[in-house]
Tab-separated table of C-alpha atoms and ligand atoms in Angstrom:
chain	number	residue	atom	x	y	z
A	1	UNK	CA	-14.335	12.601	-25.701
A	2	UNK	CA	-13.802	10.752	-22.603
A	3	UNK	CA	-16.261	9.415	-20.052
A	4	UNK	CA	-14.518	9.298	-16.698
A	5	UNK	CA	-16.180	7.453	-13.408
A	6	UNK	CA	-15.152	7.947	-9.753
A	7	UNK	CA	-15.787	5.126	-7.122
A	8	UNK	CA	-15.994	6.687	-3.737
A	9	UNK	CA	-16.261	10.118	-5.442
A	10	UNK	CA	-17.376	11.670	-2.032
A	11	UNK	CA	-14.139	11.745	-1.049
A	12	UNK	CA	-12.129	14.506	0.095
A	13	UNK	CA	-9.588	13.824	-2.543
A	14	UNK	CA	-12.030	14.280	-5.562
A	15	UNK	CA	-11.217	18.157	-5.754
A	16	UNK	CA	-7.994	17.476	-6.322
A	17	UNK	CA	-9.286	14.741	-9.781
A	18	UNK	CA	-11.142	18.285	-10.681
A	19	UNK	CA	-8.582	19.823	-10.722
A	20	UNK	CA	-6.221	18.022	-12.626
A	21	UNK	CA	-8.895	17.303	-15.318
A	22	UNK	CA	-9.034	20.879	-15.568
A	23	UNK	CA	-5.576	22.229	-16.092
A	24	UNK	CA	-5.076	19.190	-18.910
A	25	UNK	CA	-8.712	20.697	-20.791
A	26	UNK	CA	-6.807	21.537	-24.162
A	27	UNK	CA	-5.470	17.795	-24.377
A	28	UNK	CA	-7.713	15.676	-22.285
A	29	UNK	CA	-11.246	16.015	-23.675
A	30	UNK	CA	-13.295	14.332	-20.307
A	31	UNK	CA	-16.776	15.550	-21.357
A	32	UNK	CA	-18.479	13.055	-18.378
A	33	UNK	CA	-17.548	12.305	-15.187
A	34	UNK	CA	-19.145	10.566	-12.866
A	35	UNK	CA	-19.065	10.253	-8.940
A	36	UNK	CA	-20.313	7.499	-7.376
A	37	UNK	CA	-21.355	6.678	-3.648
A	38	UNK	CA	-23.135	4.791	-1.634
A	39	UNK	CA	-25.999	5.885	0.749
A	40	UNK	CA	-23.325	6.096	3.410
A	41	UNK	CA	-21.214	9.267	1.720
A	42	UNK	CA	-24.943	10.089	0.366
A	43	UNK	CA	-24.804	13.689	1.295
A	44	UNK	CA	-20.196	14.424	0.620
A	45	UNK	CA	-20.983	13.247	-2.471
A	46	UNK	CA	-23.447	15.860	-2.791
A	47	UNK	CA	-21.533	18.086	-1.717
A	48	UNK	CA	-18.523	16.941	-3.706
A	49	UNK	CA	-20.657	17.165	-7.202
A	50	UNK	CA	-22.048	20.872	-6.470
A	51	UNK	CA	-18.041	22.472	-6.257
A	52	UNK	CA	-17.150	20.089	-9.234
A	53	UNK	CA	-19.236	21.843	-11.481
A	54	UNK	CA	-18.519	25.134	-9.903
A	55	UNK	CA	-14.971	24.193	-10.466
A	56	UNK	CA	-15.574	23.365	-14.055
A	57	UNK	CA	-17.313	26.134	-14.671
A	58	UNK	CA	-15.244	28.959	-13.399
A	59	UNK	CA	-12.150	26.857	-15.258
A	60	UNK	CA	-15.210	27.138	-18.360
A	61	UNK	CA	-15.223	23.634	-19.355
A	62	UNK	CA	-17.316	21.482	-20.967
A	63	UNK	CA	-18.219	18.838	-18.715
A	64	UNK	CA	-21.227	17.385	-17.671
A	65	UNK	CA	-20.643	16.522	-13.636
A	66	UNK	CA	-23.030	14.509	-11.484
A	67	UNK	CA	-23.264	12.036	-8.969
A	68	UNK	CA	-25.166	8.624	-8.804
A	69	UNK	CA	-25.515	5.438	-5.974
A	70	UNK	CA	-26.487	3.850	-9.543
A	71	UNK	CA	-22.992	1.913	-10.123
A	72	UNK	CA	-23.514	0.259	-13.651
A	73	UNK	CA	-24.929	3.184	-15.270
A	74	UNK	CA	-21.364	5.082	-14.514
A	75	UNK	CA	-19.073	2.140	-15.609
A	76	UNK	CA	-21.255	1.576	-18.526
A	77	UNK	CA	-19.362	2.782	-21.527
A	78	UNK	CA	-16.482	4.697	-19.226
A	79	UNK	CA	-12.723	4.586	-20.692
A	80	UNK	CA	-11.390	5.626	-17.316
A	81	UNK	CA	-12.997	4.131	-13.957
A	82	UNK	CA	-10.674	5.557	-11.078
A	83	UNK	CA	-11.443	3.578	-7.660
A	84	UNK	CA	-10.774	5.574	-4.002
A	85	UNK	CA	-13.629	3.884	-1.676
A	86	UNK	CA	-13.503	2.715	1.861
A	87	UNK	CA	-15.951	0.516	3.105
A	88	UNK	CA	-17.210	1.047	6.315
A	89	UNK	CA	-15.725	4.376	6.295
A	90	UNK	CA	-13.507	6.352	9.274
A	91	UNK	CA	-15.269	4.582	11.331
A	92	UNK	CA	-14.244	1.208	10.390
A	93	UNK	CA	-10.764	2.465	9.860
A	94	UNK	CA	-10.580	3.862	13.160
A	95	UNK	CA	-11.403	-0.040	14.811
A	96	UNK	CA	-8.102	-1.152	12.404
A	97	UNK	CA	-5.863	1.090	14.234
A	98	UNK	CA	-7.068	0.713	17.868
A	99	UNK	CA	-7.658	-3.342	17.804
A	100	UNK	CA	-4.657	-4.409	17.208
A	101	UNK	CA	-2.752	-1.967	20.092
A	102	UNK	CA	-4.589	-3.315	22.186
A	103	UNK	CA	-2.395	-6.603	21.679
A	104	UNK	CA	1.199	-4.600	21.566
A	105	UNK	CA	0.994	-4.604	17.275
A	106	UNK	CA	1.009	-1.601	15.232
A	107	UNK	CA	-2.259	-0.491	14.237
A	108	UNK	CA	-1.772	0.914	11.138
A	109	UNK	CA	-4.772	1.415	7.601
A	110	UNK	CA	-2.331	-0.029	5.140
A	111	UNK	CA	0.405	-2.267	6.944
A	112	UNK	CA	0.168	-4.985	9.069
A	113	UNK	CA	-3.353	-6.552	11.161
A	114	UNK	CA	-5.449	-3.191	10.141
A	115	UNK	CA	-4.708	-2.732	6.806
A	116	UNK	CA	-4.869	-6.497	6.732
A	117	UNK	CA	-8.884	-6.031	7.794
A	118	UNK	CA	-8.987	-2.996	5.099
A	119	UNK	CA	-7.963	-5.463	2.756
A	120	UNK	CA	-10.327	-8.192	3.647
A	121	UNK	CA	-13.358	-5.844	3.742
A	122	UNK	CA	-12.160	-3.756	-0.189
A	123	UNK	CA	-11.643	-7.105	-1.881
A	124	UNK	CA	-14.948	-8.862	-1.995
A	125	UNK	CA	-16.785	-4.852	-3.878
A	126	UNK	CA	-13.487	-3.523	-5.404
A	127	UNK	CA	-14.472	-7.778	-7.408
A	128	UNK	CA	-17.611	-6.794	-7.906
A	129	UNK	CA	-16.732	-3.212	-9.054
A	130	UNK	CA	-14.170	-5.502	-11.759
A	131	UNK	CA	-17.647	-8.236	-12.697
A	132	UNK	CA	-19.092	-4.570	-14.438
A	133	UNK	CA	-16.803	-3.522	-16.084
A	134	UNK	CA	-15.980	-6.820	-17.862
A	135	UNK	CA	-19.276	-6.873	-18.882
A	136	UNK	CA	-20.086	-3.181	-19.413
A	137	UNK	CA	-16.626	-0.997	-20.414
A	138	UNK	CA	-14.397	-3.837	-20.950
A	139	UNK	CA	-12.000	-1.685	-22.909
A	140	UNK	CA	-11.760	0.623	-19.844
A	141	UNK	CA	-8.832	1.163	-17.745
A	142	UNK	CA	-8.824	0.947	-13.983
A	143	UNK	CA	-6.529	3.010	-11.930
A	144	UNK	CA	-6.705	1.965	-8.249
A	145	UNK	CA	-6.336	4.429	-5.138
A	146	UNK	CA	-8.044	1.807	-2.872
A	147	UNK	CA	-6.353	0.752	0.058
A	148	UNK	CA	-3.975	-1.051	0.844
A	149	UNK	CA	-3.596	-0.116	-3.068
A	150	UNK	CA	-1.095	-3.425	-3.720
A	151	UNK	CA	-3.042	-5.812	-2.054
A	152	UNK	CA	-6.166	-4.123	-3.818
A	153	UNK	CA	-4.251	-4.403	-7.294
A	154	UNK	CA	-3.333	-7.905	-6.533
A	155	UNK	CA	-6.718	-9.246	-6.890
A	156	UNK	CA	-7.932	-7.194	-9.707
A	157	UNK	CA	-5.075	-8.459	-11.975
A	158	UNK	CA	-4.854	-12.146	-10.800
A	159	UNK	CA	-8.374	-12.222	-10.566
A	160	UNK	CA	-9.893	-10.274	-13.804
A	161	UNK	CA	-9.634	-10.164	-17.158
A	162	UNK	CA	-9.773	-5.927	-16.348
A	163	UNK	CA	-6.728	-3.314	-17.758
A	164	UNK	CA	-5.692	-2.069	-14.291
A	165	UNK	CA	-2.944	-0.139	-12.962
A	166	UNK	CA	-2.524	0.370	-8.858
A	167	UNK	CA	-1.574	3.463	-7.688
A	168	UNK	CA	-0.037	6.153	-4.245
A	169	UNK	CA	1.126	9.062	-3.902
A	170	UNK	CA	4.015	7.914	-2.399
A	171	UNK	CA	6.386	7.747	-5.438
A	172	UNK	CA	5.344	10.951	-6.945
A	173	UNK	CA	5.662	13.013	-2.726
A	174	UNK	CA	9.285	10.941	-3.216
A	175	UNK	CA	10.192	12.631	-6.593
A	176	UNK	CA	8.825	15.996	-5.805
A	177	UNK	CA	11.285	15.924	-2.077
A	178	UNK	CA	14.193	14.716	-3.979
A	179	UNK	CA	14.062	17.855	-6.239
A	180	UNK	CA	13.582	19.952	-3.281
A	181	UNK	CA	16.165	18.579	-1.611
A	182	UNK	CA	19.048	18.901	-4.362
A	183	UNK	CA	17.565	22.096	-5.126
A	184	UNK	CA	16.223	22.007	-9.079
A	185	UNK	CA	13.529	22.010	-10.631
A	186	UNK	CA	11.157	18.957	-10.830
A	187	UNK	CA	11.074	18.083	-14.419
A	188	UNK	CA	14.914	16.704	-14.316
A	189	UNK	CA	14.174	14.185	-11.472
A	190	UNK	CA	13.852	10.963	-12.185
A	191	UNK	CA	14.075	7.673	-9.407
A	192	UNK	CA	13.694	4.205	-9.353
A	193	UNK	CA	11.427	2.349	-7.209
A	194	UNK	CA	11.434	-1.588	-6.511
A	195	UNK	CA	9.185	-3.329	-4.134
A	196	UNK	CA	5.696	-3.607	-3.414
A	197	UNK	CA	3.236	-0.206	-2.371
A	198	UNK	CA	4.276	0.977	0.574
A	199	UNK	CA	7.602	-1.131	0.643
A	200	UNK	CA	9.057	0.957	-2.594
A	201	UNK	CA	13.141	1.027	-2.048
A	202	UNK	CA	14.456	4.134	-3.923
A	203	UNK	CA	17.219	2.024	-5.737
A	204	UNK	CA	18.162	4.927	-8.211
A	205	UNK	CA	17.137	8.885	-7.847
A	206	UNK	CA	19.245	10.962	-11.685
A	207	UNK	CA	19.287	14.886	-12.039
A	208	UNK	CA	19.347	14.942	-15.545
A	209	UNK	CA	19.979	11.594	-16.328
A	210	UNK	CA	23.120	11.875	-13.553
A	211	UNK	CA	23.366	9.665	-10.649
A	212	UNK	CA	22.596	11.284	-6.703
A	213	UNK	CA	21.525	8.825	-4.473
A	214	UNK	CA	24.638	8.808	-3.075
A	215	UNK	CA	25.486	12.174	-2.555
A	216	UNK	CA	21.629	11.886	-0.805
A	217	UNK	CA	22.002	9.573	1.408
A	218	UNK	CA	24.742	11.838	2.603
A	219	UNK	CA	22.574	13.823	2.297
A	220	UNK	CA	21.228	12.665	5.906
A	221	UNK	CA	23.934	12.963	7.706
A	222	UNK	CA	22.529	15.805	10.181
A	223	UNK	CA	21.046	17.794	6.869
A	224	UNK	CA	20.637	21.980	7.256
A	225	UNK	CA	17.511	23.445	7.534
A	226	UNK	CA	16.379	23.798	4.048
A	227	UNK	CA	17.315	20.349	3.602
A	228	UNK	CA	16.534	18.907	6.892
A	229	UNK	CA	12.430	19.271	5.640
A	230	UNK	CA	12.367	17.480	2.737
A	231	UNK	CA	14.084	14.618	3.561
A	232	UNK	CA	11.895	14.377	5.942
A	233	UNK	CA	9.006	14.901	4.604
A	234	UNK	CA	10.661	12.105	1.815
A	235	UNK	CA	10.754	9.165	4.591
A	236	UNK	CA	8.876	10.464	8.235
A	237	UNK	CA	12.326	9.640	9.333
A	238	UNK	CA	16.229	11.079	9.204
A	239	UNK	CA	17.425	8.218	9.420
A	240	UNK	CA	20.863	7.167	10.715
A	241	UNK	CA	23.102	6.483	8.715
A	242	UNK	CA	24.867	3.023	9.412
A	243	UNK	CA	21.156	2.348	8.728
A	244	UNK	CA	21.250	4.044	5.167
A	245	UNK	CA	25.153	2.889	4.364
A	246	UNK	CA	23.946	-0.864	5.268
A	247	UNK	CA	20.243	-0.664	3.576
A	248	UNK	CA	22.598	1.516	0.349
A	249	UNK	CA	18.856	2.371	-0.720
A	250	UNK	CA	16.037	5.099	0.743
A	251	UNK	CA	12.589	4.260	1.998
A	252	UNK	CA	9.639	5.473	2.070
A	253	UNK	CA	7.859	6.451	4.606
A	254	UNK	CA	6.322	2.900	6.057
A	255	UNK	CA	9.249	1.035	5.999
A	256	UNK	CA	9.363	2.908	9.839
A	257	UNK	CA	7.185	0.229	10.940
A	258	UNK	CA	9.022	-2.654	9.699
A	259	UNK	CA	12.808	-1.312	10.754
A	260	UNK	CA	11.805	1.017	13.589
A	261	UNK	CA	8.706	-1.453	15.275
A	262	UNK	CA	8.994	-0.725	18.950
A	263	UNK	CA	9.953	3.538	18.387
A	264	UNK	CA	6.397	2.875	16.031
A	265	UNK	CA	4.236	1.766	18.306
A	266	UNK	CA	5.397	3.596	20.972
A	267	UNK	CA	4.701	6.839	18.947
A	268	UNK	CA	1.279	4.725	18.007
A	269	UNK	CA	0.423	4.043	21.843
A	270	UNK	CA	1.005	7.643	22.739
A	271	UNK	CA	-0.471	8.986	19.752
A	272	UNK	CA	-3.805	7.230	20.618
A	273	UNK	CA	-3.718	8.127	24.562
A	274	UNK	CA	-3.248	11.648	23.379
A	275	UNK	CA	-5.041	12.512	20.580
A	276	UNK	CA	-7.099	9.267	19.075
A	277	UNK	CA	-6.082	7.633	16.699
A	278	UNK	CA	-5.955	9.159	12.834
A	279	UNK	CA	-9.532	7.703	11.711
A	280	UNK	CA	-10.441	10.008	14.493
A	281	UNK	CA	-8.209	13.466	13.452
A	282	UNK	CA	-8.848	12.438	9.790
A	283	UNK	CA	-12.760	12.902	10.689
A	284	UNK	CA	-11.841	15.868	12.273
A	285	UNK	CA	-10.198	17.677	8.882
A	286	UNK	CA	-13.113	16.324	6.685
A	287	UNK	CA	-15.266	17.937	8.934
A	288	UNK	CA	-13.612	21.450	8.444
A	289	UNK	CA	-12.694	21.235	4.904
A	290	UNK	CA	-16.728	19.908	3.590
A	291	UNK	CA	-18.098	23.098	5.670
A	292	UNK	CA	-15.469	24.852	2.824
A	293	UNK	CA	-16.943	22.470	0.562
A	294	UNK	CA	-20.014	23.906	0.734
A	295	UNK	CA	-19.417	27.678	0.152
A	296	UNK	CA	-20.756	28.636	-3.061
A	297	UNK	CA	-18.528	30.757	-3.349
A	298	UNK	CA	-15.348	28.006	-3.376
A	299	UNK	CA	-14.168	27.367	-6.865
A	300	UNK	CA	-11.298	25.917	-6.267
A	301	UNK	CA	-9.650	23.060	-4.291
A	302	UNK	CA	-8.844	24.676	-1.217
A	303	UNK	CA	-5.321	24.818	0.815
A	304	UNK	CA	-6.624	22.832	3.985
A	305	UNK	CA	-6.928	19.751	1.960
A	306	UNK	CA	-3.106	19.866	2.464
A	307	UNK	CA	-3.357	18.191	5.628
A	308	UNK	CA	-4.209	15.274	4.845
A	309	UNK	CA	-1.635	12.302	3.634
A	310	UNK	CA	-2.619	12.219	-0.089
A	311	UNK	CA	-0.287	15.200	-1.508
A	312	UNK	CA	0.313	14.970	-5.232
A	313	UNK	CA	-2.165	12.079	-5.426
A	314	UNK	CA	-4.450	13.941	-8.108
A	315	UNK	CA	-1.468	14.666	-10.123
A	316	UNK	CA	-0.175	11.617	-10.394
A	317	UNK	CA	-3.683	9.601	-11.302
A	318	UNK	CA	-4.164	12.275	-13.965
A	319	UNK	CA	-1.008	12.337	-15.469
A	320	UNK	CA	-1.527	8.526	-15.468
A	321	UNK	CA	-3.796	8.725	-17.303
A	322	UNK	CA	-3.076	10.986	-19.765
A	323	UNK	CA	-0.263	9.172	-20.418
A	324	UNK	CA	-2.773	6.761	-21.567
A	325	UNK	CA	-4.512	8.328	-23.345
A	326	UNK	CA	-1.609	10.337	-25.088
A	327	UNK	CA	0.593	7.798	-25.718
A	328	UNK	CA	2.927	9.898	-24.398
A	329	UNK	CA	5.550	6.805	-23.376
A	330	UNK	CA	6.533	8.632	-20.112
A	331	UNK	CA	7.815	7.140	-17.272
A	332	UNK	CA	5.607	6.183	-14.229
A	333	UNK	CA	5.528	4.072	-10.570
A	334	UNK	CA	2.453	2.209	-10.951
A	335	UNK	CA	1.753	-1.457	-8.858
A	336	UNK	CA	1.898	-3.789	-11.848
A	337	UNK	CA	2.192	-7.475	-12.547
A	338	UNK	CA	5.786	-8.794	-11.220
A	339	UNK	CA	6.220	-10.963	-14.800
A	340	UNK	CA	9.818	-11.277	-13.934
A	341	UNK	CA	10.273	-8.052	-13.636
A	342	UNK	CA	12.209	-8.367	-10.332
A	343	UNK	CA	13.486	-12.061	-10.607
A	344	UNK	CA	13.272	-13.851	-6.810
A	345	UNK	CA	9.562	-12.562	-6.179
A	346	UNK	CA	6.642	-15.283	-7.312
A	347	UNK	CA	6.722	-14.807	-11.058
A	348	UNK	CA	2.481	-13.057	-10.236
A	349	UNK	CA	2.782	-10.743	-7.685
A	350	UNK	CA	1.755	-7.197	-8.055
A	351	UNK	CA	4.958	-5.224	-7.238
A	352	UNK	CA	5.221	-1.422	-7.018
A	353	UNK	CA	8.285	-0.673	-9.968
A	354	UNK	CA	8.567	1.949	-12.634
A	355	UNK	CA	7.337	1.120	-16.359
A	356	UNK	CA	6.641	3.032	-19.193
A	357	UNK	CA	2.927	4.191	-19.764
A	358	UNK	CA	1.675	4.897	-23.317
A	359	UNK	CA	-1.257	3.300	-24.881
A	360	UNK	CA	-1.109	-0.158	-24.641
A	361	UNK	CA	-0.544	0.344	-20.961
A	362	UNK	CA	2.429	-0.055	-18.574
A	363	UNK	CA	5.937	-1.884	-19.351
A	364	UNK	CA	8.066	-2.244	-16.531
A	365	UNK	CA	11.611	-1.816	-16.934
A	366	UNK	CA	13.156	-4.257	-16.037
A	367	UNK	CA	14.755	-4.691	-12.257
A	368	UNK	CA	16.285	-8.335	-11.916
A	369	UNK	CA	17.396	-9.790	-8.551
A	370	UNK	CA	16.183	-7.627	-5.280
A	371	UNK	CA	19.144	-7.685	-2.931
A	372	UNK	CA	19.561	-10.358	-0.483
A	373	UNK	CA	19.287	-7.585	2.671
A	374	UNK	CA	16.098	-6.330	1.441
A	375	UNK	CA	14.570	-10.025	-0.187
A	376	UNK	CA	13.673	-11.945	3.083
A	377	UNK	CA	11.379	-9.297	4.361
A	378	UNK	CA	9.658	-7.609	0.975
A	379	UNK	CA	8.927	-11.485	0.087
A	380	UNK	CA	7.601	-12.142	3.084
A	381	UNK	CA	5.273	-9.599	3.367
A	382	UNK	CA	4.139	-10.239	-0.845
A	383	UNK	CA	3.472	-14.075	0.497
A	384	UNK	CA	0.843	-12.688	3.329
A	385	UNK	CA	-0.186	-10.213	0.441
A	386	UNK	CA	-1.436	-13.341	-1.606
A	387	UNK	CA	-2.898	-14.830	1.766
A	388	UNK	CA	-5.161	-11.787	1.339
A	389	UNK	CA	-6.666	-12.550	-1.179
A	390	UNK	CA	-6.425	-15.520	-1.609
A	391	UNK	CA	-9.073	-15.714	2.220
A	392	UNK	CA	-10.828	-12.621	0.677
A	393	UNK	CA	-11.136	-14.572	-2.924
A	394	UNK	CA	-12.185	-17.986	-1.539
A	395	UNK	CA	-13.732	-16.754	1.658
A	396	UNK	CA	-11.576	-19.336	3.853
A	397	UNK	CA	-11.461	-19.010	7.269
A	398	UNK	CA	-8.088	-20.652	7.767
A	399	UNK	CA	-6.754	-18.972	5.094
A	400	UNK	CA	-6.884	-16.168	6.406
A	401	UNK	CA	-5.342	-17.161	9.371
A	402	UNK	CA	-2.276	-18.394	7.193
A	403	UNK	CA	-2.424	-15.025	5.651
A	404	UNK	CA	-2.363	-13.223	9.659
A	405	UNK	CA	-0.020	-15.153	10.997
A	406	UNK	CA	2.584	-15.023	7.709
A	407	UNK	CA	2.796	-10.855	9.192
A	408	UNK	CA	5.956	-9.897	10.161
A	409	UNK	CA	4.634	-8.125	12.673
A	410	UNK	CA	2.752	-11.199	14.060
A	411	UNK	CA	5.296	-13.580	15.413
A	412	UNK	CA	2.762	-15.735	17.995
A	413	UNK	CA	-0.656	-17.057	17.009
A	414	UNK	CA	-2.148	-16.567	20.073
A	415	UNK	CA	-2.535	-12.550	19.511
A	416	UNK	CA	-2.782	-13.297	16.357
A	417	UNK	CA	-5.960	-15.439	15.974
A	418	UNK	CA	-7.183	-13.142	18.294
A	419	UNK	CA	-6.212	-9.774	16.610
A	420	UNK	CA	-8.551	-11.858	13.373
A	421	UNK	CA	-11.201	-12.683	15.201
A	422	UNK	CA	-11.785	-9.335	17.063
A	423	UNK	CA	-11.631	-7.625	13.107
A	424	UNK	CA	-14.002	-9.843	11.879
A	425	UNK	CA	-16.163	-9.487	14.684
A	426	UNK	CA	-15.544	-6.066	14.769
A	427	UNK	CA	-16.252	-5.455	10.882
A	428	UNK	CA	-19.641	-7.633	10.813
A	429	UNK	CA	-20.949	-7.833	8.160
A	430	UNK	CA	-18.208	-6.876	6.115
A	431	UNK	CA	-16.359	-9.547	7.273
A	432	UNK	CA	-19.509	-12.062	7.776
A	433	UNK	CA	-18.342	-14.211	4.684
A	434	UNK	CA	-15.025	-15.309	7.036
B	1	NAD	P1	-13.488	8.243	2.496
B	1	NAD	O1	-13.405	7.928	3.797
B	1	NAD	O2	-13.383	9.923	1.882
B	1	NAD	O3	-14.224	7.740	1.676
B	1	NAD	C1	-14.333	7.754	0.047
B	1	NAD	C2	-15.660	7.214	-0.149
B	1	NAD	O4	-15.774	6.377	-0.391
B	1	NAD	C3	-16.676	7.949	0.894
B	1	NAD	O5	-17.473	9.046	0.688
B	1	NAD	C4	-17.812	6.798	0.816
B	1	NAD	O6	-18.656	6.849	1.732
B	1	NAD	C5	-17.237	5.970	-0.173
B	1	NAD	N1	-17.035	4.556	-0.081
B	1	NAD	C6	-17.218	3.519	1.027
B	1	NAD	N2	-18.188	2.134	0.895
B	1	NAD	C7	-18.329	2.193	-0.792
B	1	NAD	C8	-18.182	1.376	-1.726
B	1	NAD	N3	-18.679	0.114	-1.713
B	1	NAD	N4	-18.456	1.931	-2.954
B	1	NAD	C9	-18.335	3.524	-3.331
B	1	NAD	N5	-17.996	4.413	-2.820
B	1	NAD	C10	-17.632	3.722	-1.455
B	1	NAD	O7	-12.195	8.020	2.673
B	1	NAD	P2	-10.791	8.898	1.673
B	1	NAD	O8	-9.815	9.255	3.243
B	1	NAD	O9	-11.010	9.874	1.236
B	1	NAD	O10	-9.727	7.519	1.086
B	1	NAD	C11	-10.637	7.030	0.086
B	1	NAD	C12	-9.728	5.864	-0.281
B	1	NAD	O11	-8.424	6.503	-0.869
B	1	NAD	C13	-9.438	4.971	0.672
B	1	NAD	O12	-9.388	3.509	0.637
B	1	NAD	C14	-8.115	5.517	1.334
B	1	NAD	O13	-7.100	4.121	2.058
B	1	NAD	C15	-7.366	5.214	-0.694
B	1	NAD	N6	-6.031	6.765	-0.200
B	1	NAD	C16	-4.873	5.867	-0.569
B	1	NAD	C17	-3.945	6.354	-0.970
B	1	NAD	C18	-2.646	5.747	-1.977
B	1	NAD	O14	-1.795	6.583	-1.653
B	1	NAD	N7	-3.000	5.183	-2.610
B	1	NAD	C19	-3.643	8.160	-0.666
B	1	NAD	C20	-5.033	8.450	-0.667
B	1	NAD	C21	-5.822	7.568	0.404
B	2	G6P	C1	-0.488	8.757	1.962
B	2	G6P	C2	-0.629	7.161	1.690
B	2	G6P	C3	-1.749	6.562	1.563
B	2	G6P	C4	-2.252	6.957	2.780
B	2	G6P	C5	-2.664	8.444	3.188
B	2	G6P	C6	-3.351	8.117	5.120
B	2	G6P	O1	-0.367	9.605	1.455
B	2	G6P	O2	0.170	6.822	0.516
B	2	G6P	O3	-1.939	5.582	1.314
B	2	G6P	O4	-4.016	6.232	2.479
B	2	G6P	O5	-1.447	9.047	3.081
B	2	G6P	O6	-4.032	10.050	4.676
B	2	G6P	P1	-4.215	10.291	5.858
B	2	G6P	O7	-4.492	11.885	5.391
B	2	G6P	O8	-5.954	9.674	5.573
B	2	G6P	O9	-4.496	9.974	7.275
B	3	MN	MN1	-0.158	5.239	-0.209
């Protein structure tokens, strides 16, 4: 029987995880599920605890579900630890999104200086969690979902002995969109990703093993309704054909921040002026969701959860756990150490790539050399990410500044330093260590 600990259990995404566990009851024997949170999330996690119990009861599942603030007791003896927490909550996210924007720099939860501040708040906490796993559950697998997922996983894999994989819902979402655009069943589709978290290029897509990427790229040329929405959901933009032909690959939604930086900056400014930050919008969605979750009649994940960006995330997380526990040898897209998979990225860099998943963990499929047309940008972003981890681990302001200046969005020392200092100040006490 399995014990799973979920750190950040008060997340509105947790009912998805519960659903993912319950639909696999016949072969994934989860008997204990512990939801860990901090005092800030006490009310949320207790609502989730009750809802999860109702969902389990309705499904006739024999699972002991309980919420706690005692993290070590939750980790002790766990087989899987899922991390999905947000240090500082949505108020901190609002600062990450608004401060860079004041200086005409993208303000985003995972990309650019906003994501950097989130990484600096998160890394000390994830390293503490990993020390507890090393001591109390040394054989456990850590499935990290906490953003910025690639950077957080980079810290785990380069600074602890914990067995870990980083996860994002973008790759599974892209596969779903490809299946819908081509009007074929999801099970027939495979897509290969190369790069980093939120910087994954799709360099191959197949249906029944037959390559369809060129055809998929051509579909961006004036797509008809019924196809258009699926392409748009995959990349968040209908890329112009000259761009896609020059790239020869498909992108994630987050590539827009690099290749359409000015447009995205204007979009963010307009969004901020009209509706406030995404954090504030998410707050409103959350409020509505938790009202629903409270209802004693609700025994399933409500439809409104689809307003959040993390669609299919639980399917990705629980099917990954399933593949490890069941030694399935399936292909999943995960964040893991490069170790030569991509020859023109550092050996120890954490990358997002396809890997064969079994009881021994993940074996990445060989990629080789990234094309020159993307290698510069990906290496630049990875250098920033590695410096970000180093700054948090060594608690060093000079390194923190060098990471900020290495970020491709920052091309001016004064702007970079001003944003860093303002973020450090705004995020006191989380960033007082710098
Ligand atoms: P949230 O604000 O609801 O936070 C989740 C819970 O974490 C809250 O209940 C909060 O109280 C708790 N928390 C805060 N600090 C904690 C700590 N130190 N220890 C334990 N719990 C703590 O966040 P959310 O919107 O549900 O997202 C959760 C996390 O998952 C975020 O980091 C988000 O960026 C990430 N996420 C990742 C992906 C992905 O693709 N990898 C997709 C969606 C969300
Ligand atoms: C996508 C990304 C996540 C990100 C989320 C934001 O799912 O993959 O990494 O956290 O969007 O969604 P939100 O609803 O919080 O804005
Ligand atoms: Mn993601």
